[in-house]
Coordinates of C-alpha atoms in Angstrom, one line a residue:
Chain Z
M1276 CA 0.3 0.0 -0.1
S1277 CA 1.5 3.2 -1.0
V1278 CA 1.7 6.3 1.2
A1279 CA -0.7 8.1 -1.0
A1280 CA -3.4 5.6 -0.3
D1281 CA -2.7 6.1 3.1
I1282 CA -3.5 9.9 3.1
T1283 CA -6.4 9.5 0.9
R1284 CA -7.9 6.8 3.5
A1285 CA -7.0 9.3 6.3
Q1286 CA -9.2 12.0 4.7
R1287 CA -12.0 9.8 4.0
Q1288 CA -11.9 8.5 7.4
A1289 CA -12.3 11.9 8.8
A1290 CA -15.4 12.4 6.5
S1291 CA -17.2 9.5 7.9
F1292 CA -16.3 10.0 11.7
G1293 CA -19.6 10.6 12.8
V1294 CA -21.1 7.1 11.4
S1295 CA -18.2 5.3 12.5
S1296 CA -18.2 6.6 16.3
V1297 CA -21.8 5.8 16.9
L1298 CA -20.8 2.3 15.5
L1299 CA -18.0 2.3 17.9
G1300 CA -20.1 3.5 20.8
L1301 CA -22.7 0.6 20.0
C1302 CA -19.8 -2.0 19.9
F1303 CA -18.4 -0.5 23.2
A1304 CA -22.0 -0.6 24.8
A1305 CA -22.6 -4.4 23.8
A1306 CA -19.3 -5.5 25.0
C1307 CA -20.0 -3.9 28.4
A1308 CA -23.2 -5.7 28.8
A1309 CA -22.1 -8.9 27.3
P1310 CA -21.4 -10.5 30.8
F1311 CA -25.3 -10.0 31.6
V1312 CA -26.3 -12.0 28.7
L1313 CA -23.4 -14.5 28.3
N1314 CA -22.9 -17.9 30.2
G1315 CA -19.4 -18.7 31.9
Y1316 CA -18.0 -20.4 28.9
G1317 CA -19.1 -17.6 26.6
L1318 CA -17.4 -15.0 28.8
Y1319 CA -14.5 -17.0 28.8
V1320 CA -14.1 -16.9 25.0
L1321 CA -14.7 -13.6 24.8
T1322 CA -12.1 -12.4 27.7
L1323 CA -9.8 -14.6 25.4
T1324 CA -10.6 -12.5 22.7
G1325 CA -10.0 -9.6 24.5
V1326 CA -6.4 -11.2 25.6
F1327 CA -5.3 -12.1 22.0
A1328 CA -6.8 -8.4 20.6
L1329 CA -4.2 -6.9 22.8
V1330 CA -1.3 -8.8 21.6
A1331 CA -2.6 -8.3 18.4
L1332 CA -2.7 -4.5 18.4
G1333 CA 0.7 -4.5 19.7
L1334 CA 2.1 -7.0 17.0
N1335 CA 0.1 -4.7 14.4
L1336 CA 2.2 -1.6 15.4
L1337 CA 5.2 -3.9 14.8
T1338 CA 4.4 -5.8 11.6
G1339 CA 1.7 -3.7 9.9
Y1340 CA 3.1 -0.3 10.6
A1341 CA 7.0 -1.1 10.6
G1342 CA 7.0 -4.0 8.4
Q1343 CA 8.9 -6.3 10.9
I1344 CA 8.0 -9.7 11.3
S1345 CA 8.3 -11.2 14.7
L1346 CA 7.9 -14.9 15.7
C1347 CA 8.8 -14.5 19.6
H1348 CA 5.4 -12.6 20.8
A1349 CA 4.3 -15.9 22.0
A1350 CA 7.3 -15.7 24.3
F1351 CA 6.9 -12.0 25.4
F1352 CA 3.3 -13.0 26.2
G1353 CA 4.8 -15.9 28.3
V1354 CA 7.4 -13.8 29.9
G1355 CA 4.7 -11.2 30.7
A1356 CA 2.4 -13.9 32.1
Y1357 CA 5.2 -15.6 34.3
A1358 CA 6.6 -12.2 35.6
T1359 CA 2.9 -11.1 36.5
A1360 CA 2.3 -14.4 38.2
I1361 CA 5.3 -14.6 40.2
L1362 CA 5.2 -10.9 41.1
T1363 CA 1.8 -11.1 42.5
Q1364 CA 2.2 -15.0 44.2
K1365 CA 5.8 -15.0 45.4
V1366 CA 6.6 -11.1 45.9
G1367 CA 3.1 -10.2 47.0
L1368 CA 2.9 -7.0 44.7
P1369 CA -0.8 -6.0 43.9
Y1370 CA -2.0 -7.5 40.6
L1371 CA -2.2 -4.3 38.6
L1372 CA 1.3 -3.3 39.7
S1373 CA 2.7 -6.5 38.7
I1374 CA 1.0 -6.5 35.1
L1375 CA 2.7 -3.0 34.6
V1376 CA 6.0 -4.2 35.9
G1377 CA 5.8 -7.5 34.0
G1378 CA 5.1 -5.3 31.0
L1379 CA 8.1 -3.1 31.6
L1380 CA 10.5 -5.7 32.1
T1381 CA 9.2 -7.3 29.0
A1382 CA 9.6 -4.0 26.9
C1383 CA 13.4 -4.1 28.0
I1384 CA 13.6 -7.7 26.6
G1385 CA 11.8 -6.7 23.3
A1386 CA 14.2 -3.6 23.0
V1387 CA 17.2 -6.1 23.1
V1388 CA 15.7 -8.3 20.7
A1389 CA 15.3 -5.5 18.1
V1390 CA 19.0 -5.3 18.2
P1391 CA 19.5 -7.8 15.5
A1392 CA 16.5 -6.6 13.9
M1393 CA 18.1 -3.4 12.8
R1394 CA 20.3 -5.4 9.9
L1395 CA 17.8 -8.2 9.2
K1396 CA 15.0 -8.5 7.0
S1397 CA 11.7 -10.7 6.2
L1398 CA 12.4 -14.2 6.6
Y1399 CA 15.8 -14.0 8.3
L1400 CA 14.5 -11.7 10.9
A1401 CA 11.4 -14.0 11.1
I1402 CA 14.1 -16.8 11.9
A1403 CA 16.0 -14.9 14.3
T1404 CA 12.9 -13.7 16.5
L1405 CA 11.8 -17.3 16.1
G1406 CA 15.2 -18.2 17.7
F1407 CA 14.8 -15.6 20.7
G1408 CA 11.6 -17.0 21.3
V1409 CA 13.0 -20.5 21.6
V1410 CA 15.6 -19.2 23.9
L1411 CA 13.1 -17.4 26.1
Q1412 CA 11.0 -20.5 26.3
K1413 CA 13.8 -22.6 27.5
I1414 CA 14.9 -20.2 30.1
I1415 CA 11.4 -20.3 31.6
F1416 CA 11.3 -24.0 31.4
E1417 CA 14.6 -24.4 33.0
W1418 CA 14.9 -21.8 35.6
R1419 CA 12.9 -24.0 37.9
S1420 CA 13.4 -22.6 41.3
L1421 CA 11.5 -19.6 40.0
T1422 CA 9.0 -20.8 37.5
N1423 CA 8.3 -24.6 38.7
G1424 CA 9.6 -25.6 35.0
G1425 CA 7.6 -28.3 33.3
G1426 CA 5.3 -28.6 36.5
G1427 CA 3.7 -25.4 35.4
L1428 CA 2.3 -22.7 37.8
A1429 CA -1.2 -22.9 39.4
L1430 CA -2.8 -19.3 40.3
S1431 CA -5.2 -18.2 42.9
P1432 CA -7.9 -15.7 41.7
P1433 CA -6.6 -12.1 41.7
A1434 CA -7.4 -9.5 43.8
I1435 CA -7.5 -5.5 43.4
A1436 CA -7.8 -3.5 46.5
G1437 CA -8.8 -6.4 48.5
Y1438 CA -11.5 -7.3 46.0
E1439 CA -11.5 -10.5 44.6
L1440 CA -11.7 -10.4 40.7
G1441 CA -14.1 -13.3 39.5
A1442 CA -14.7 -14.1 35.9
T1443 CA -17.0 -10.9 35.3
G1444 CA -14.3 -8.8 37.0
L1445 CA -11.3 -9.8 35.0
Y1446 CA -13.5 -9.5 31.8
Y1447 CA -13.9 -5.9 32.7
L1448 CA -10.4 -5.4 33.4
T1449 CA -9.7 -7.1 30.1
L1450 CA -12.1 -4.6 28.4
A1451 CA -10.7 -1.7 30.1
L1452 CA -7.2 -2.5 29.2
V1453 CA -8.3 -3.1 25.5
T1454 CA -9.6 0.0 25.5
L1455 CA -6.7 1.7 26.8
G1456 CA -4.6 -0.5 24.4
I1457 CA -6.7 0.7 21.3
W1458 CA -6.6 4.3 22.6
G1459 CA -2.6 3.9 23.0
A1460 CA -2.1 2.3 19.3
W1461 CA -4.3 5.0 17.8
N1462 CA -2.1 7.8 19.3
V1463 CA 1.2 5.9 18.4
S1464 CA 0.0 5.1 14.9
R1465 CA -1.3 8.9 14.3
G1466 CA 1.7 10.5 16.0
R1467 CA 5.3 10.9 15.1
T1468 CA 6.2 7.2 15.8
G1469 CA 3.4 5.9 13.5
R1470 CA 4.2 8.1 10.7
A1471 CA 8.0 7.3 10.9
L1472 CA 7.1 3.6 11.1
L1473 CA 5.3 3.7 8.0
I1474 CA 8.1 5.4 6.2
I1475 CA 10.7 2.9 7.4
K1476 CA 8.3 0.1 6.2
E1477 CA 8.0 1.8 2.7
S1478 CA 11.8 2.5 2.5
E1479 CA 14.7 2.7 5.1
I1480 CA 16.7 4.7 2.7
A1481 CA 13.9 7.2 2.4
A1482 CA 13.5 7.3 6.2
G1483 CA 17.2 8.0 6.4
A1484 CA 16.9 10.9 4.0
L1485 CA 14.2 12.5 6.0
G1486 CA 16.3 12.4 9.2
I1487 CA 14.4 9.6 10.8
P1488 CA 16.6 7.3 12.8
A1489 CA 15.4 3.8 11.6
A1490 CA 17.0 1.9 14.3
R1491 CA 15.7 4.1 17.2
Y1492 CA 12.4 3.5 16.0
K1493 CA 12.5 -0.1 15.3
V1494 CA 13.7 -0.7 18.8
I1495 CA 10.9 1.5 20.1
A1496 CA 8.4 -0.4 18.0
F1497 CA 9.5 -3.8 19.3
A1498 CA 9.7 -2.7 23.2
I1499 CA 5.8 -1.3 22.6
S1500 CA 4.8 -4.2 20.9
A1501 CA 6.4 -6.5 23.7
F1502 CA 4.7 -4.1 26.4
Y1503 CA 1.2 -5.0 24.7
A1504 CA 1.8 -8.8 24.5
A1505 CA 3.4 -9.0 28.1
V1506 CA 0.2 -7.1 29.7
A1507 CA -2.2 -9.6 27.7
G1508 CA 0.0 -12.4 29.3
G1509 CA -0.7 -11.1 32.7
L1510 CA -4.4 -11.1 32.1
F1511 CA -4.0 -14.6 30.5
A1512 CA -2.1 -16.2 33.5
Y1513 CA -5.2 -15.1 35.7
L1514 CA -8.0 -16.3 33.1
V1515 CA -6.7 -19.6 32.7
R1516 CA -5.1 -19.7 36.2
Y1517 CA -2.8 -22.5 35.0
I1518 CA 0.5 -21.7 33.1
H1519 CA 2.9 -24.0 31.6
P1520 CA 5.9 -23.2 29.4
E1521 CA 4.4 -25.3 26.5
N1522 CA 1.5 -22.8 26.0
F1523 CA 4.2 -20.2 24.7
S1524 CA 5.4 -22.3 21.7
V1525 CA 6.2 -21.0 18.2
G1526 CA 2.8 -22.2 17.3
L1527 CA 1.0 -19.4 19.3
S1528 CA 3.6 -16.8 17.7
I1529 CA 2.4 -17.9 14.2
A1530 CA -1.2 -17.6 15.5
F1531 CA -0.7 -14.1 16.6
L1532 CA 0.9 -13.4 13.3
S1533 CA -2.0 -15.0 11.5
M1534 CA -4.7 -12.9 13.4
V1535 CA -2.9 -9.5 12.4
V1536 CA -2.9 -10.7 8.8
I1537 CA -6.5 -11.9 8.6
G1538 CA -7.7 -8.7 10.4
G1539 CA -5.8 -6.3 8.3
L1540 CA -2.1 -5.4 8.5
G1541 CA -1.8 -1.6 9.7
T1542 CA -5.3 -1.0 10.9
I1543 CA -6.5 -1.2 14.5
G1544 CA -9.9 -2.6 14.1
G1545 CA -8.3 -5.6 12.2
S1546 CA -6.3 -6.5 15.1
I1547 CA -9.6 -7.0 17.4
V1548 CA -11.5 -8.6 14.2
G1549 CA -8.4 -10.9 13.6
A1550 CA -8.4 -12.0 17.1
A1551 CA -12.0 -12.5 17.3
F1552 CA -11.7 -14.7 14.3
Y1553 CA -8.9 -16.8 15.5
V1554 CA -10.7 -17.2 19.0
I1555 CA -14.4 -17.5 18.2
V1556 CA -14.4 -19.3 14.8
P1557 CA -12.7 -22.5 16.3
E1558 CA -15.0 -22.5 19.1
L1559 CA -17.8 -22.5 16.8
L1560 CA -16.6 -25.0 14.7
R1561 CA -16.2 -27.6 17.6
G1562 CA -19.4 -29.5 17.0
I1563 CA -18.5 -30.4 13.5
K1564 CA -17.5 -34.0 13.7
D1565 CA -13.7 -34.5 13.0
A1566 CA -13.2 -31.7 10.9
P1567 CA -12.8 -28.6 12.6
G1568 CA -9.2 -28.0 11.7
L1569 CA -10.3 -28.8 8.0
V1570 CA -12.9 -26.1 8.0
F1571 CA -10.7 -23.6 9.8
G1572 CA -8.0 -24.0 7.3
L1573 CA -10.1 -23.8 4.4
L1574 CA -11.8 -20.6 6.0
L1575 CA -8.3 -19.2 6.6
V1576 CA -7.5 -19.6 2.8
I1577 CA -10.6 -18.3 1.5
V1578 CA -10.3 -15.2 3.8
M1579 CA -6.6 -14.7 2.5
V1580 CA -7.5 -15.3 -1.2
L1581 CA -10.7 -13.1 -1.3
M1582 CA -9.5 -10.6 0.8
P1583 CA -6.0 -10.0 0.7
Q1584 CA -6.3 -6.9 2.7
G1585 CA -7.7 -8.5 5.7
L1586 CA -11.2 -8.8 7.4
W1587 CA -11.2 -5.3 8.3
G1588 CA -11.0 -4.2 4.7
L1589 CA -14.1 -5.7 3.9
V1590 CA -15.7 -4.1 7.1
R1591 CA -14.4 -0.9 5.9
R1592 CA -16.0 -1.3 2.4
L1593 CA -19.2 -2.2 3.6
G1594 CA -19.1 0.9 5.9
R1595 CA -18.3 3.0 3.0
R1596 CA -21.0 1.7 1.1
A1597 CA -23.8 2.1 3.7
Chain K
M384 CA 32.7 -40.5 19.8
I385 CA 33.0 -37.1 18.0
A386 CA 33.0 -38.8 14.4
N387 CA 29.9 -40.5 15.5
L388 CA 28.3 -37.4 16.6
I389 CA 29.2 -35.8 13.2
V390 CA 27.7 -38.5 11.1
G391 CA 24.6 -38.6 13.1
G392 CA 24.2 -34.7 12.8
L393 CA 24.9 -35.1 8.9
A394 CA 22.1 -37.8 8.8
A395 CA 19.6 -35.6 10.8
G396 CA 20.8 -32.4 8.5
C397 CA 20.2 -33.9 5.4
L398 CA 16.7 -34.5 6.2
Y399 CA 16.2 -30.7 6.9
A400 CA 18.2 -30.0 3.6
M401 CA 15.8 -32.0 1.7
V402 CA 12.8 -29.9 2.7
G403 CA 15.0 -26.8 2.7
I404 CA 15.8 -27.0 -1.1
A405 CA 12.0 -27.4 -1.9
I406 CA 11.2 -24.4 0.3
V407 CA 13.8 -22.3 -1.3
I408 CA 13.1 -23.2 -5.0
V409 CA 9.6 -21.2 -4.2
L410 CA 10.8 -18.8 -2.0
N411 CA 13.5 -17.6 -4.4
I412 CA 11.1 -17.3 -7.2
T413 CA 7.9 -16.2 -5.8
D414 CA 9.1 -14.5 -2.3
I415 CA 6.6 -16.8 -0.7
A416 CA 7.8 -18.8 2.7
N417 CA 5.7 -21.7 2.0
F418 CA 4.5 -23.4 5.3
A419 CA 2.4 -25.8 3.5
Q420 CA 5.6 -27.4 2.0
G421 CA 5.9 -29.9 4.6
E422 CA 2.4 -31.0 4.4
M423 CA 2.6 -31.1 0.8
A424 CA 5.3 -33.4 0.9
M425 CA 3.8 -35.5 3.3
V426 CA 0.7 -36.0 1.2
T427 CA 2.8 -37.2 -1.6
T428 CA 4.5 -39.6 0.6
F429 CA 1.2 -40.9 1.6
F430 CA 0.3 -41.3 -2.1
A431 CA 3.2 -43.3 -2.5
Y432 CA 2.6 -45.4 0.1
W433 CA -0.8 -45.9 -1.3
L434 CA 0.7 -47.0 -4.4
L435 CA 2.9 -49.3 -2.7
D436 CA 0.4 -51.1 -0.3
S437 CA -2.7 -51.0 -1.9
V438 CA -2.0 -50.8 -5.5
G439 CA 0.8 -53.2 -5.1
L440 CA 3.7 -51.5 -7.2
T441 CA 7.3 -51.9 -6.6
W442 CA 9.2 -49.0 -5.1
W443 CA 10.8 -47.9 -8.2
Q444 CA 7.6 -48.1 -10.0
A445 CA 5.5 -46.1 -7.2
V446 CA 7.9 -43.4 -6.8
P447 CA 8.0 -41.7 -10.2
I448 CA 4.3 -41.7 -10.1
A449 CA 4.4 -40.1 -6.9
V450 CA 6.9 -37.6 -7.9
L451 CA 4.8 -36.8 -10.7
F452 CA 2.1 -36.5 -8.4
G453 CA 3.8 -34.0 -6.3
L454 CA 4.4 -31.9 -9.5
V455 CA 0.9 -31.7 -10.3
Q456 CA -0.1 -30.9 -6.7
G457 CA 2.2 -28.0 -6.6
I458 CA 0.7 -26.6 -9.9
V459 CA -2.9 -27.0 -8.7
I460 CA -2.6 -25.5 -5.2
Q461 CA -0.6 -22.4 -7.3
Q462 CA -3.6 -22.0 -9.8
V463 CA -6.1 -22.3 -6.9
V464 CA -4.6 -20.3 -3.8
I465 CA -1.5 -18.5 -4.8
R466 CA -2.4 -17.1 -8.2
P467 CA -5.2 -14.9 -7.1
L468 CA -2.8 -13.6 -4.3
I469 CA -0.1 -12.2 -7.0
G470 CA 0.4 -8.6 -6.3
S471 CA -1.1 -8.7 -2.8
P472 CA 1.2 -8.3 0.0
V473 CA 3.4 -11.4 0.6
L474 CA 2.7 -12.1 4.3
S475 CA -1.4 -12.7 2.8
A476 CA 0.3 -15.4 0.8
I477 CA 2.3 -16.7 3.5
I478 CA -0.6 -16.8 5.9
A479 CA -2.7 -18.7 3.2
T480 CA -0.4 -21.2 2.7
L481 CA -0.3 -21.7 7.0
G482 CA -4.2 -22.2 6.1
L483 CA -3.4 -24.7 3.6
N484 CA -0.9 -26.6 5.8
I485 CA -3.8 -27.0 8.3
V486 CA -6.2 -28.3 5.4
L487 CA -3.6 -30.6 4.1
N488 CA -3.0 -32.1 7.5
S489 CA -6.6 -32.6 8.2
V490 CA -7.5 -34.1 4.9
A491 CA -4.6 -36.8 5.2
G492 CA -5.9 -37.2 8.8
L493 CA -9.3 -37.9 7.4
I494 CA -8.0 -40.4 4.7
W495 CA -5.2 -42.2 6.4
G496 CA -5.8 -41.7 10.1
H497 CA -3.7 -40.7 12.8
Q498 CA -1.7 -44.0 13.1
T499 CA 1.9 -44.4 12.0
Y500 CA 3.0 -46.3 9.1
T501 CA 6.5 -47.7 8.2
F502 CA 7.7 -46.6 4.6
P503 CA 9.6 -48.9 3.2
S504 CA 13.0 -48.2 1.7
P505 CA 15.1 -50.1 -1.0
F506 CA 18.3 -49.6 0.8
A507 CA 16.8 -50.5 4.5
F508 CA 18.6 -53.9 4.8
S509 CA 21.9 -52.9 3.0
P510 CA 24.8 -53.1 5.4
P511 CA 26.2 -49.6 6.5
F512 CA 29.1 -48.0 5.1
M513 CA 32.5 -48.1 7.2
I514 CA 34.2 -44.7 7.0
G515 CA 37.4 -45.7 9.2
T516 CA 35.7 -47.1 12.2
V517 CA 32.4 -45.0 12.1
P518 CA 29.4 -46.8 10.6
V519 CA 27.2 -44.7 8.2
S520 CA 23.8 -45.9 7.3
V521 CA 22.9 -46.4 3.4
D522 CA 19.9 -44.3 3.8
S523 CA 21.9 -41.0 5.0
V524 CA 24.4 -41.6 2.0
V525 CA 21.7 -42.1 -0.5
N526 CA 20.0 -38.8 1.1
I527 CA 23.2 -36.7 1.0
A528 CA 23.5 -37.8 -2.7
A529 CA 20.1 -37.2 -3.6
G530 CA 20.3 -33.8 -2.0
L531 CA 23.5 -32.7 -3.9
A532 CA 21.9 -34.2 -7.2
I533 CA 18.9 -31.9 -6.9
V534 CA 21.0 -29.0 -6.1
I535 CA 23.1 -29.6 -9.2
A536 CA 20.3 -30.4 -11.3
M537 CA 18.2 -27.2 -10.0
T538 CA 21.3 -25.0 -10.6
W539 CA 22.0 -26.4 -14.1
F540 CA 18.2 -25.8 -14.9
L541 CA 18.3 -22.1 -13.4
R542 CA 21.3 -21.2 -15.4
F543 CA 21.4 -22.7 -18.5
T544 CA 17.6 -23.3 -19.8
W545 CA 15.5 -20.7 -21.2
I546 CA 12.4 -21.4 -18.6
G547 CA 15.2 -21.1 -15.8
L548 CA 16.5 -17.9 -16.8
G549 CA 12.7 -16.6 -17.2
L550 CA 12.4 -17.8 -13.5
R551 CA 15.2 -15.9 -12.1
A552 CA 14.4 -13.0 -14.1
A553 CA 10.8 -13.0 -12.9
S554 CA 12.2 -13.1 -9.3
Q555 CA 14.6 -10.2 -9.8
N556 CA 12.4 -7.7 -11.2
P557 CA 8.7 -9.0 -12.3
T558 CA 7.9 -5.8 -14.3
V559 CA 10.8 -6.1 -16.7
A560 CA 10.5 -9.8 -16.8
R561 CA 6.8 -9.4 -17.8
M562 CA 8.1 -6.7 -20.8
M563 CA 10.6 -9.3 -22.0
G564 CA 7.5 -11.7 -22.5
V565 CA 8.1 -13.8 -19.4
S566 CA 4.7 -14.9 -17.9
I567 CA 4.8 -14.0 -14.2
S568 CA 1.9 -16.3 -13.5
R569 CA 3.3 -19.2 -15.3
T570 CA 6.8 -18.7 -13.8
S571 CA 5.0 -18.9 -10.6
A572 CA 3.1 -22.1 -11.5
I573 CA 6.5 -23.8 -12.7
A574 CA 8.3 -22.8 -9.2
W575 CA 5.4 -24.2 -7.3
G576 CA 5.4 -27.3 -9.5
L577 CA 9.3 -28.0 -9.0
G578 CA 8.6 -27.4 -5.3
G579 CA 6.0 -29.9 -5.3
L580 CA 8.3 -32.3 -6.9
V581 CA 11.4 -31.8 -5.0
G582 CA 9.1 -32.0 -2.0
G583 CA 7.7 -35.3 -2.9
I584 CA 11.2 -36.7 -3.4
S585 CA 12.5 -35.6 0.0
G586 CA 9.4 -36.8 1.7
I587 CA 9.8 -40.3 0.2
L588 CA 13.4 -40.1 1.2
V589 CA 12.8 -38.9 4.7
A590 CA 10.0 -41.4 5.5
P591 CA 11.9 -44.6 6.0
S592 CA 14.0 -42.5 8.7
L593 CA 11.1 -41.4 10.7
F594 CA 7.9 -42.8 10.8
L595 CA 5.0 -41.9 8.3
D596 CA 2.1 -40.1 10.0
T597 CA 0.4 -36.7 9.3
N598 CA 2.9 -35.0 11.4
L599 CA 5.9 -36.3 9.4
M600 CA 7.3 -33.0 8.5
G601 CA 6.0 -30.9 11.2
A602 CA 9.4 -30.9 13.1
L603 CA 11.4 -30.7 9.8
L604 CA 9.8 -27.4 8.5
I605 CA 11.0 -25.2 11.1
K606 CA 14.6 -26.7 10.9
A607 CA 14.7 -26.4 7.3
F608 CA 14.0 -22.7 7.4
A609 CA 16.4 -22.3 10.2
G610 CA 18.9 -24.1 8.4
G611 CA 18.2 -22.2 5.0
V612 CA 18.6 -19.1 6.9
L613 CA 21.7 -20.0 8.4
G614 CA 23.2 -20.7 4.8
G615 CA 21.8 -18.0 3.0
L616 CA 18.5 -18.4 1.3
N617 CA 19.4 -17.3 -2.2
S618 CA 22.0 -19.9 -2.8
L619 CA 20.9 -23.6 -3.1
I620 CA 24.0 -25.1 -2.3
G621 CA 24.2 -22.5 0.8
V622 CA 20.8 -24.1 2.1
F623 CA 22.1 -27.5 1.9
L624 CA 25.4 -26.9 3.9
G625 CA 23.4 -24.7 6.2
C626 CA 20.9 -27.4 6.9
L627 CA 23.6 -30.2 7.3
A628 CA 25.7 -27.6 9.4
L629 CA 22.5 -27.2 11.7
G630 CA 22.1 -30.8 12.2
V631 CA 25.9 -31.3 13.1
A632 CA 25.8 -28.1 15.5
E633 CA 22.6 -29.5 17.2
N634 CA 24.3 -33.0 17.9
L635 CA 27.5 -31.7 19.0
V636 CA 26.0 -28.9 21.2
G637 CA 23.4 -31.6 22.7
A638 CA 26.3 -33.6 23.6
Y639 CA 29.3 -31.5 24.8
L640 CA 27.3 -28.2 26.0
S641 CA 24.3 -28.8 27.7
P642 CA 21.4 -31.3 26.7
A643 CA 18.8 -29.2 27.9
F644 CA 19.7 -25.9 26.3
G645 CA 20.5 -27.5 23.0
E646 CA 18.0 -26.2 20.6
A647 CA 18.4 -23.0 22.3
I648 CA 22.2 -22.9 21.6
T649 CA 21.6 -23.6 18.4
F650 CA 19.4 -20.7 17.8
I651 CA 21.8 -18.5 19.5
I652 CA 24.4 -19.5 17.2
I653 CA 22.3 -18.8 14.3
I654 CA 21.4 -15.3 15.6
A655 CA 24.9 -14.9 16.2
V656 CA 25.8 -15.8 12.5
L657 CA 23.0 -13.6 11.4
I658 CA 24.3 -10.4 13.2
V659 CA 27.8 -10.9 11.6
R660 CA 26.2 -11.8 8.2
P661 CA 22.7 -10.7 7.7
E662 CA 22.5 -12.9 4.3
G663 CA 23.4 -16.1 5.6
I664 CA 27.1 -17.7 5.4
F665 CA 26.8 -18.4 1.5
G666 CA 23.9 -15.9 0.8
R667 CA 24.8 -12.8 -1.6
V668 CA 23.1 -9.5 -1.0
K669 CA 20.6 -9.0 -3.2
A670 CA 21.0 -5.8 -5.1
R671 CA 17.8 -3.6 -5.4
K672 CA 17.2 -0.5 -7.1
V673 CA 15.7 2.1 -4.9

């Protein structure tokens, strides 16, 4: 997609802002009302969607805007989950504070991972980040004194200010953090950083000629993206209440990347839609006897072949027509 | 001891190399990292198994038919899935191959079930070669020889035939290649056909060393990518040597440094190599006009 297309797109969006803000408000109201309608299982699926949407938001900043592929987001997600769990259970920090600390810690790791990314491109970068993912996962596995290794870590329900968080509480916390995450991603993408990242994706040489330090912005993008993944990890740990190093393998990283691409690269709405597709569709397909994988795989192929710009492109086209 | 480890590593490495070569043929010409390559090879191998077991052909009759099946399979997949995606973001095509990976895996599961089969090999009962005091299994020797033969044949094909020149032109600059009369859509189909063909050969050669089931290629695919990146993706011989080196490195690290961190250390080595040489050991920097 060229920069010119982005500019015309931005103008068109500004024109239809009234309609889309009404739709956005409706979606938000529906999300707030969901716990009163859904049963426990439905609420779990929706919370999981929110958690993955948060990862996808962060990964989209990195892959969609800056054009950097990462296959270690599952490991960032895992480090966030373990850091939050350990800080809450063993150190005794309040839940929200340990999510924040876990996020900042993982952001630092993300910045370190970004160092080889300054020189690597496409598949080379994918394999290097994949390597970091394997290393981080292995460290979690082998640091038994801290993480209990292959035994996994069982967690008790989290509490905020003495009030124990049930499934509904965790759902609202996730909703609040996703809202914050959307707001943050919106600001980053519209601001100086987002525009710099878009140029870096188009051409690093052009970015350099404009005085944009590509290396620094790549590190920033990796750090922000890792922060999102880690916060989501902190939520995930207490959603499932039992975490195991095997949860955070390469397969999950690939799933995160698929969410971003299915939803739509470089769009905020796409991250949400992509995560919803990836979580909810397999759950719906569970009833089909011995072929859920077949149908899901086919849907994946069909969505990509018919909508190479992702599901969000379709949503936007329908919105424009309406 | 160390000689045994190296030979064992080479045996594992040549399994990665077989898959790696098939991936790189498609990758170099179409820029698409084909995540379905392993499953395509798995389906071809099952087809060969069906020919051997149910139809009752001999190994030497079944394999050429199966390899031809691999070629057709590659072309069909390119026509149905990849052709509509020419010109779209490369990541979309990559995710489509990921979906294809899931589809082929489930289809194979529906047809052949999830039990494991033993795939026959005409070399299974030959006594191992002896290099000094180290026994080398005939399967490994055949795999390495077949890998080298494929690399040489492909290099010849890409350098010295008109079709091969067209393929290389299309990968360097699609627009100019099209102006010179090279059909981009057809080169992509040829690349996928070749990928399917080489993948089929690799599946059939790999299967006797492992067990044939629907997850035959799952473990090999990522290793093949890693070995390819280590060697340098735009050189076929680089990919081949990179995969062999990866197998040897894994074995040596696992035995001498730390069994628990074996895989992790191998990846650290790859990252270190990439920091020094971002295009892999044998890779050349692809010149791009801005």
